[in-house]
Amino acid sequence: MTELLQAVILGLLIGGVYALMASGLTLVFGVMNIINVAQGAFLIFVAMVTWWLWKHTGIDPILASVITTPMMFGLGWVLYRTVIVRIRGSSPSMSVLLTFGLALTIEGILNITAGNKFKSATPSYFEESFRVGDISLPKSQVYGFLAAMLVLAVLYVVLTRTWMGRAIRASSQNPSGAALVGVGATSTAALAFALGASTSGVGGSILSVLYPFFPASHYDWISRLLGIIVLGGMGSLPGALVGALVLGLAETLTATYGSLRWATLVFYVVILAVLLFRPQGLFGTRLREDVAV
Amino acid sequence: MHRLGSVPRSHLVALLALLVLALYPAVQPYDTYYQTVLFTTFMIGVQAVSWNIISGYGGYISLGHSAFLGIGSYTAAIIALHSGVNPLWVAPLGGVVAVVLAVLVGSVVLRTRGHAFVIITIALLLSAQIVATNWRSLTNGSDGITLDLPPWSRDIQNIPFYLIMLFLFTFTVLFSALIRRTKFGTGLVAIREDEGKAAAIGVDTTRYKVTAYAASAFFIGVAGGVYAYFLTFLNPVGSFSILGSVTIVLAALAGGRGTLYGPVVGAFIVGIGSEMATVYGGSSSRVLIFGLALMIIVLFLPDGLLPTFQKAWRRYRPADTEYTDQAGALGAGTMQVRDRELASAVVADEVEASAEKLAGKPLLEVKGASKAFGGLVAVDGADLVVKQGTITALIGPNGSGKTTLFNLVTGAMKADSGQVWLDGTRIDTKKPWERGHMGLARTFQTTRLFKSMTVLENLVAPLPDAKWSTMLKPSVAGDEAVRARELLAFVGMEKFAAQPAGALSYGQQKLVELAQVLMLEPRLVLLDEPAGGINPSLVGRMVEIVRDLNRQGVTFLVVEHNIPMVLELCDPVVVFSHGKAIAEGPPQTIREDPAVLDAYLGDEWRPPAVTGTPAASDRPQGVR
């Protein structure tokens, strides 16, 4: 029983972190129909930067997200303005190929500059745990979870309570209508892409503590995150949250009662099983079409 | 598509290249280095040409296609290891396993439209790697499997592999060419261009996509077995590498995806280029080079080298005839046919016969259908009967739910409640293409032709029944093309057969779209604003065509705002308001019905800006 409870709690903790990482991906897809395959590479890039900062300045890796988040916001904005904007209006599959190329480019640059070795940030609390009754909660996971929840809450407020959030949501529902009332599609898309990228700022900093990483790790991460948004329903934020928790639970439960090596596979099997009954994912809506768009 | 004159030329070049490559080992038998480079290139070619079937023709990108190579490798290696048979003999089984896997995954993921597929393909590759690493009893885990060396002399070790891979490569190209020539191939391109429209013209999109995915897996699986034996060693990381998938995508894109020879050209560029990059740049920079190359191609050369080159060449040498239809002109002289004799062949005899028997019986029945978008009820418990042999009109103000009703009838949308019956069969649970096969066809308010395809290809894309044999018929040659030309002649568009559909005027597109749905041999045609946005003389032609078809037994349900045309052409007229019928009768009665006048002009009337909210189905034209 304790074992089960421990697995569930750990699953929810890590699921919260996954939720944050996937939120940026699903946001970008929901607003501009772009699957950003480079989101995983963003995460690894940030983890590298965090690791470097921690190594050289001693700053706490999770706190380093105060630096990495605006950095990724800026980088996302610049990338959108210089690269992504060029494929606006072409089919979404082109965005997959373009961001896939971007991911490889980032991986290639990291290969050359940071070397092809596993790294991990190990602050002082790295091996410590909180104990609640019989359950032990690793401090790094708890801090990571809290940071992720804080950022998700901020993201929610930004999307629902600010002009920028309303502009992004308006643009995602009806771009031409939004343009008519003064919300420029391109600048809004740049903001949304930057916002999506900025979630990888916090996400990557947390990642650097929780998992060892090296440049090619981004494949594992992007396939996890993409799995989450397929399971939850593409473009749905609540869907990303639920999908992330399912992944977290699938991983910890498989690790507890089976072997960690099969954890990812179990998650993919869950996805296929869900798609069998709900092809649009848990929270996805089917697109409607009547007059040609 | 290639124009007639250029087809033999490209095939000739390909044949010549094949001969040179086949003879090369005889000339340089001991040059193992170049043989290995070319062997790898052929293998990339097998994969890129196969990938092109689902991702080029069909438009569904797979980013994990190298999984099939690994699966083929492991299948052949494991069977060879346990049975002692030479891996080459069991390599085709690798293809079979790859196909089985593609069908299993495809039939789960490819049922809907959208982007889950590309994501699942990445997951497939990584899952395969996880299984190969962890199922140690079968795969020997990360230690990998070592195979016996080939029995032939070391000196010529590579030549058999070289020739086998070249043979596979050639076969894959022929297979791809064959697919592209069938209605299946045309249907795949139709799916890429507009999947909803493809479903509306009888294309079983799920079957097409799953079949294409399976077809794109087979030869890669076979190549996998050959490759494993060539290396005599395989492990999970090498067999299921994402960089292998990148190579495939890069080759197909660089050459030109969606074309027959694009991926072939791309395979040589990428195969030789990547070898050069490794020699001169070192293997550590390969990822960076591939990434940059992919970005550059997507941004600056999205069509790929071959189509871009062809376009430039055509601009430089625009000698080809652009307007006249060569095949039609040189063919059986169907070009100038405009007489009623031939037009009567438009409708199949059995339809005509049954039409006479059943005249006056209800053909389409909508019973209590409802559909709401959030809080907005577009169709509200609507009842509608269309009798056999009539031209029934459906009129009503903008936002009254007419197009949504069409969508419920054709299956583009699912009703919240209510039933739809066609000729005594309940159809509201059937797929759009199944309804198409039963003789239900529609045109769209804004025409939805496949713009990059020629007019003729647009005509042969529809699939009139669910038979596999129909799906595998040749498309732009043979019976289908003859019938397509007849129908084009019937609507007076035969001269434009070789034109890209996107180049036609709006009114011409309406005529072609009507001809297109006639390929389904429909019993009931739903016309959504056939006269909208076209000039009066074309309206006249449209009226004439509809009358003509109706005389031959085709029933029509017409949504139209051109009231004079409706009153002249249609009987009975059904008036829709707020999602249901409020009046029905012959045109002269409807004209004076106070309820109708009220619906159009009375106090419930609102400017289009208010009634035409984004959720309403009849958006005013221009706001898209």
mmCIF file of N, CA, C and O in Angstrom, chain A residues 37-45 47-48 100 102-119 207 211-224, chain B residues 122 125-126 129 237 240-243 246 283-284 287-288:
data_model
loop_
_atom_site.group_PDB
_atom_site.id
_atom_site.type_symbol
_atom_site.label_atom_id
_atom_site.label_comp_id
_atom_site.label_asym_id
_atom_site.label_seq_id
_atom_site.Cartn_x
_atom_site.Cartn_y
_atom_site.Cartn_z
ATOM 1 N N VAL A 37 8.640 20.614 -32.976
ATOM 2 C CA VAL A 37 9.455 19.442 -32.627
ATOM 3 C C VAL A 37 10.739 19.873 -31.932
ATOM 4 O O VAL A 37 11.410 19.080 -31.282
ATOM 5 N N ALA A 38 11.083 21.167 -32.044
ATOM 6 C CA ALA A 38 12.314 21.649 -31.420
ATOM 7 C C ALA A 38 12.146 21.907 -29.922
ATOM 8 O O ALA A 38 13.110 22.236 -29.245
ATOM 9 N N GLN A 39 10.916 21.753 -29.400
ATOM 10 C CA GLN A 39 10.706 22.022 -27.979
ATOM 11 C C GLN A 39 11.613 21.154 -27.095
ATOM 12 O O GLN A 39 12.125 21.622 -26.085
ATOM 13 N N GLY A 40 11.824 19.903 -27.511
ATOM 14 C CA GLY A 40 12.715 19.016 -26.756
ATOM 15 C C GLY A 40 14.142 19.527 -26.771
ATOM 16 O O GLY A 40 14.855 19.519 -25.752
ATOM 17 N N ALA A 41 14.574 20.009 -27.930
ATOM 18 C CA ALA A 41 15.923 20.558 -28.038
ATOM 19 C C ALA A 41 16.054 21.837 -27.218
ATOM 20 O O ALA A 41 17.101 22.099 -26.615
ATOM 21 N N PHE A 42 14.976 22.638 -27.168
ATOM 22 C CA PHE A 42 14.977 23.824 -26.302
ATOM 23 C C PHE A 42 15.268 23.402 -24.864
ATOM 24 O O PHE A 42 16.075 24.003 -24.161
ATOM 25 N N LEU A 43 14.551 22.353 -24.431
ATOM 26 C CA LEU A 43 14.703 21.884 -23.046
ATOM 27 C C LEU A 43 16.148 21.500 -22.754
ATOM 28 O O LEU A 43 16.720 21.894 -21.732
ATOM 29 N N ILE A 44 16.747 20.730 -23.664
ATOM 30 C CA ILE A 44 18.113 20.264 -23.432
ATOM 31 C C ILE A 44 19.091 21.444 -23.471
ATOM 32 O O ILE A 44 20.019 21.531 -22.673
ATOM 33 N N PHE A 45 18.822 22.370 -24.387
ATOM 34 C CA PHE A 45 19.654 23.571 -24.461
ATOM 35 C C PHE A 45 19.617 24.324 -23.133
ATOM 36 O O PHE A 45 20.649 24.711 -22.575
ATOM 37 N N ALA A 47 18.784 23.107 -20.231
ATOM 38 C CA ALA A 47 19.427 22.294 -19.200
ATOM 39 C C ALA A 47 20.942 22.491 -19.237
ATOM 40 O O ALA A 47 21.593 22.614 -18.189
ATOM 41 N N MET A 48 21.502 22.565 -20.439
ATOM 42 C CA MET A 48 22.935 22.803 -20.599
ATOM 43 C C MET A 48 23.331 24.158 -20.001
ATOM 44 O O MET A 48 24.312 24.271 -19.263
ATOM 45 N N PHE A 100 11.893 20.227 -36.893
ATOM 46 C CA PHE A 100 12.737 19.046 -36.757
ATOM 47 C C PHE A 100 14.172 19.398 -37.165
ATOM 48 O O PHE A 100 15.140 19.042 -36.480
ATOM 49 N N LEU A 102 15.408 22.337 -37.028
ATOM 50 C CA LEU A 102 15.889 23.223 -35.969
ATOM 51 C C LEU A 102 16.400 22.409 -34.784
ATOM 52 O O LEU A 102 17.469 22.697 -34.221
ATOM 53 N N ALA A 103 15.651 21.363 -34.423
ATOM 54 C CA ALA A 103 16.056 20.511 -33.298
ATOM 55 C C ALA A 103 17.412 19.866 -33.582
ATOM 56 O O ALA A 103 18.297 19.844 -32.718
ATOM 57 N N LEU A 104 17.582 19.367 -34.806
ATOM 58 C CA LEU A 104 18.856 18.736 -35.164
ATOM 59 C C LEU A 104 19.988 19.757 -35.125
ATOM 60 O O LEU A 104 21.099 19.454 -34.682
ATOM 61 N N THR A 105 19.692 20.970 -35.598
ATOM 62 C CA THR A 105 20.716 22.007 -35.592
ATOM 63 C C THR A 105 21.159 22.318 -34.172
ATOM 64 O O THR A 105 22.357 22.417 -33.891
ATOM 65 N N ILE A 106 20.178 22.458 -33.269
ATOM 66 C CA ILE A 106 20.522 22.732 -31.872
ATOM 67 C C ILE A 106 21.336 21.574 -31.301
ATOM 68 O O ILE A 106 22.355 21.772 -30.641
ATOM 69 N N GLU A 107 20.888 20.336 -31.609
ATOM 70 C CA GLU A 107 21.626 19.166 -31.124
ATOM 71 C C GLU A 107 23.059 19.184 -31.652
ATOM 72 O O GLU A 107 24.023 18.962 -30.904
ATOM 73 N N GLY A 108 23.193 19.489 -32.946
ATOM 74 C CA GLY A 108 24.518 19.524 -33.562
ATOM 75 C C GLY A 108 25.419 20.562 -32.906
ATOM 76 O O GLY A 108 26.596 20.301 -32.621
ATOM 77 N N ILE A 109 24.845 21.752 -32.640
ATOM 78 C CA ILE A 109 25.642 22.812 -32.010
ATOM 79 C C ILE A 109 26.061 22.384 -30.604
ATOM 80 O O ILE A 109 27.211 22.565 -30.196
ATOM 81 N N LEU A 110 25.124 21.787 -29.858
ATOM 82 C CA LEU A 110 25.453 21.335 -28.508
ATOM 83 C C LEU A 110 26.510 20.234 -28.535
ATOM 84 O O LEU A 110 27.404 20.193 -27.685
ATOM 85 N N ASN A 111 26.410 19.361 -29.526
ATOM 86 C CA ASN A 111 27.410 18.302 -29.693
ATOM 87 C C ASN A 111 28.809 18.880 -29.777
ATOM 88 O O ASN A 111 29.748 18.381 -29.182
ATOM 89 N N ILE A 112 28.909 19.952 -30.585
ATOM 90 C CA ILE A 112 30.226 20.525 -30.837
ATOM 91 C C ILE A 112 30.700 21.367 -29.654
ATOM 92 O O ILE A 112 31.854 21.294 -29.242
ATOM 93 N N THR A 113 29.774 22.154 -29.076
ATOM 94 C CA THR A 113 30.204 23.074 -28.024
ATOM 95 C C THR A 113 30.262 22.419 -26.646
ATOM 96 O O THR A 113 31.167 22.682 -25.869
ATOM 97 N N ALA A 114 29.282 21.565 -26.331
ATOM 98 C CA ALA A 114 29.223 21.047 -24.958
ATOM 99 C C ALA A 114 29.710 19.610 -24.850
ATOM 100 O O ALA A 114 29.897 19.101 -23.753
ATOM 101 N N GLY A 115 29.903 18.957 -25.966
ATOM 102 C CA GLY A 115 30.398 17.585 -25.922
ATOM 103 C C GLY A 115 29.289 16.592 -25.708
ATOM 104 O O GLY A 115 28.218 16.917 -25.195
ATOM 105 N N ASN A 116 29.583 15.371 -26.144
ATOM 106 C CA ASN A 116 28.549 14.348 -26.169
ATOM 107 C C ASN A 116 28.596 13.490 -24.910
ATOM 108 O O ASN A 116 28.730 12.280 -24.973
ATOM 109 N N LYS A 117 28.539 14.142 -23.730
ATOM 110 C CA LYS A 117 28.597 13.389 -22.469
ATOM 111 C C LYS A 117 27.375 13.694 -21.622
ATOM 112 O O LYS A 117 26.809 14.781 -21.686
ATOM 113 N N PHE A 118 26.996 12.708 -20.798
ATOM 114 C CA PHE A 118 25.888 12.941 -19.879
ATOM 115 C C PHE A 118 26.275 13.971 -18.831
ATOM 116 O O PHE A 118 27.388 13.971 -18.312
ATOM 117 N N LYS A 119 25.327 14.867 -18.539
ATOM 118 C CA LYS A 119 25.538 15.869 -17.499
ATOM 119 C C LYS A 119 24.343 15.848 -16.567
ATOM 120 O O LYS A 119 23.259 15.399 -16.938
ATOM 121 N N LEU A 207 14.660 20.129 -15.436
ATOM 122 C CA LEU A 207 15.176 18.886 -16.025
ATOM 123 C C LEU A 207 16.630 18.642 -15.630
ATOM 124 O O LEU A 207 17.030 17.514 -15.337
ATOM 125 N N TYR A 211 17.019 14.841 -14.177
ATOM 126 C CA TYR A 211 17.480 13.793 -15.083
ATOM 127 C C TYR A 211 18.861 14.121 -15.626
ATOM 128 O O TYR A 211 19.143 15.273 -15.933
ATOM 129 N N PRO A 212 19.707 13.092 -15.807
ATOM 130 C CA PRO A 212 20.926 13.331 -16.572
ATOM 131 C C PRO A 212 20.563 13.542 -18.047
ATOM 132 O O PRO A 212 19.556 13.017 -18.511
ATOM 133 N N PHE A 213 21.354 14.323 -18.734
ATOM 134 C CA PHE A 213 21.003 14.649 -20.125
ATOM 135 C C PHE A 213 22.267 14.784 -20.968
ATOM 136 O O PHE A 213 23.349 15.038 -20.429
ATOM 137 N N PHE A 214 22.118 14.592 -22.256
ATOM 138 C CA PHE A 214 23.173 14.907 -23.225
ATOM 139 C C PHE A 214 22.500 15.348 -24.509
ATOM 140 O O PHE A 214 21.265 15.246 -24.615
ATOM 141 N N PRO A 215 23.235 15.898 -25.478
ATOM 142 C CA PRO A 215 22.556 16.562 -26.594
ATOM 143 C C PRO A 215 21.454 15.739 -27.256
ATOM 144 O O PRO A 215 20.386 16.261 -27.560
ATOM 145 N N ALA A 216 21.680 14.429 -27.443
ATOM 146 C CA ALA A 216 20.668 13.647 -28.158
ATOM 147 C C ALA A 216 19.479 13.265 -27.277
ATOM 148 O O ALA A 216 18.539 12.631 -27.754
ATOM 149 N N SER A 217 19.491 13.660 -25.986
ATOM 150 C CA SER A 217 18.344 13.332 -25.123
ATOM 151 C C SER A 217 17.061 13.996 -25.611
ATOM 152 O O SER A 217 15.979 13.625 -25.179
ATOM 153 N N HIS A 218 17.184 14.980 -26.472
ATOM 154 C CA HIS A 218 15.968 15.716 -26.841
ATOM 155 C C HIS A 218 14.947 14.840 -27.559
ATOM 156 O O HIS A 218 13.758 15.104 -27.503
ATOM 157 N N TYR A 219 15.412 13.734 -28.193
ATOM 158 C CA TYR A 219 14.446 12.831 -28.844
ATOM 159 C C TYR A 219 13.513 12.211 -27.812
ATOM 160 O O TYR A 219 12.298 12.152 -28.010
ATOM 161 N N ASP A 220 14.119 11.735 -26.692
ATOM 162 C CA ASP A 220 13.297 11.137 -25.640
ATOM 163 C C ASP A 220 12.276 12.139 -25.141
ATOM 164 O O ASP A 220 11.117 11.824 -24.923
ATOM 165 N N TRP A 221 12.758 13.368 -24.951
ATOM 166 C CA TRP A 221 11.866 14.367 -24.366
ATOM 167 C C TRP A 221 10.770 14.780 -25.316
ATOM 168 O O TRP A 221 9.610 14.862 -24.917
ATOM 169 N N ILE A 222 11.123 15.015 -26.566
ATOM 170 C CA ILE A 222 10.078 15.483 -27.469
ATOM 171 C C ILE A 222 9.054 14.374 -27.701
ATOM 172 O O ILE A 222 7.854 14.644 -27.805
ATOM 173 N N SER A 223 9.514 13.118 -27.728
ATOM 174 C CA SER A 223 8.511 12.079 -27.966
ATOM 175 C C SER A 223 7.602 11.918 -26.751
ATOM 176 O O SER A 223 6.412 11.646 -26.893
ATOM 177 N N ARG A 224 8.140 12.108 -25.552
ATOM 178 C CA ARG A 224 7.279 12.123 -24.367
ATOM 179 C C ARG A 224 6.238 13.242 -24.465
ATOM 180 O O ARG A 224 5.051 13.030 -24.269
ATOM 181 N N ILE B 122 7.243 8.886 -34.675
ATOM 182 C CA ILE B 122 8.452 9.044 -33.859
ATOM 183 C C ILE B 122 8.395 8.060 -32.694
ATOM 184 O O ILE B 122 9.380 7.381 -32.384
ATOM 185 N N LEU B 125 9.343 4.526 -33.684
ATOM 186 C CA LEU B 125 10.791 4.298 -33.811
ATOM 187 C C LEU B 125 11.419 4.082 -32.434
ATOM 188 O O LEU B 125 12.175 3.126 -32.232
ATOM 189 N N LEU B 126 11.067 4.960 -31.493
ATOM 190 C CA LEU B 126 11.669 4.838 -30.162
ATOM 191 C C LEU B 126 11.170 3.585 -29.444
ATOM 192 O O LEU B 126 11.933 2.913 -28.751
ATOM 193 N N GLN B 129 13.025 0.643 -30.619
ATOM 194 C CA GLN B 129 14.350 0.600 -30.005
ATOM 195 C C GLN B 129 14.275 0.067 -28.569
ATOM 196 O O GLN B 129 15.110 -0.746 -28.156
ATOM 197 N N VAL B 237 20.618 0.484 -31.187
ATOM 198 C CA VAL B 237 20.898 1.898 -31.468
ATOM 199 C C VAL B 237 21.145 2.114 -32.962
ATOM 200 O O VAL B 237 20.650 3.073 -33.553
ATOM 201 N N PHE B 240 17.673 1.328 -35.117
ATOM 202 C CA PHE B 240 16.527 2.234 -34.978
ATOM 203 C C PHE B 240 17.018 3.651 -34.707
ATOM 204 O O PHE B 240 16.680 4.261 -33.699
ATOM 205 N N SER B 241 17.862 4.169 -35.593
ATOM 206 C CA SER B 241 18.409 5.494 -35.342
ATOM 207 C C SER B 241 17.533 6.553 -35.987
ATOM 208 O O SER B 241 17.024 6.374 -37.090
ATOM 209 N N ILE B 242 17.372 7.639 -35.262
ATOM 210 C CA ILE B 242 16.539 8.732 -35.777
ATOM 211 C C ILE B 242 17.245 9.396 -36.958
ATOM 212 O O ILE B 242 16.615 9.901 -37.875
ATOM 213 N N LEU B 243 18.581 9.330 -36.951
ATOM 214 C CA LEU B 243 19.308 9.937 -38.060
ATOM 215 C C LEU B 243 19.017 9.210 -39.375
ATOM 216 O O LEU B 243 19.019 9.815 -40.445
ATOM 217 N N VAL B 246 15.978 10.783 -40.600
ATOM 218 C CA VAL B 246 16.276 12.113 -41.130
ATOM 219 C C VAL B 246 16.823 11.984 -42.555
ATOM 220 O O VAL B 246 16.451 12.753 -43.444
ATOM 221 N N SER B 283 32.416 12.816 -38.465
ATOM 222 C CA SER B 283 31.061 12.345 -38.213
ATOM 223 C C SER B 283 30.359 13.175 -37.142
ATOM 224 O O SER B 283 29.136 13.172 -37.055
ATOM 225 N N SER B 284 31.117 13.925 -36.318
ATOM 226 C CA SER B 284 30.467 14.666 -35.241
ATOM 227 C C SER B 284 29.638 15.829 -35.778
ATOM 228 O O SER B 284 28.701 16.277 -35.141
ATOM 229 N N VAL B 287 25.136 15.656 -37.643
ATOM 230 C CA VAL B 287 23.817 16.083 -37.153
ATOM 231 C C VAL B 287 23.567 17.546 -37.502
ATOM 232 O O VAL B 287 22.511 17.916 -38.001
ATOM 233 N N LEU B 288 24.591 18.362 -37.261
ATOM 234 C CA LEU B 288 24.453 19.793 -37.541
ATOM 235 C C LEU B 288 24.195 20.026 -39.029
ATOM 236 O O LEU B 288 23.300 20.791 -39.403
#
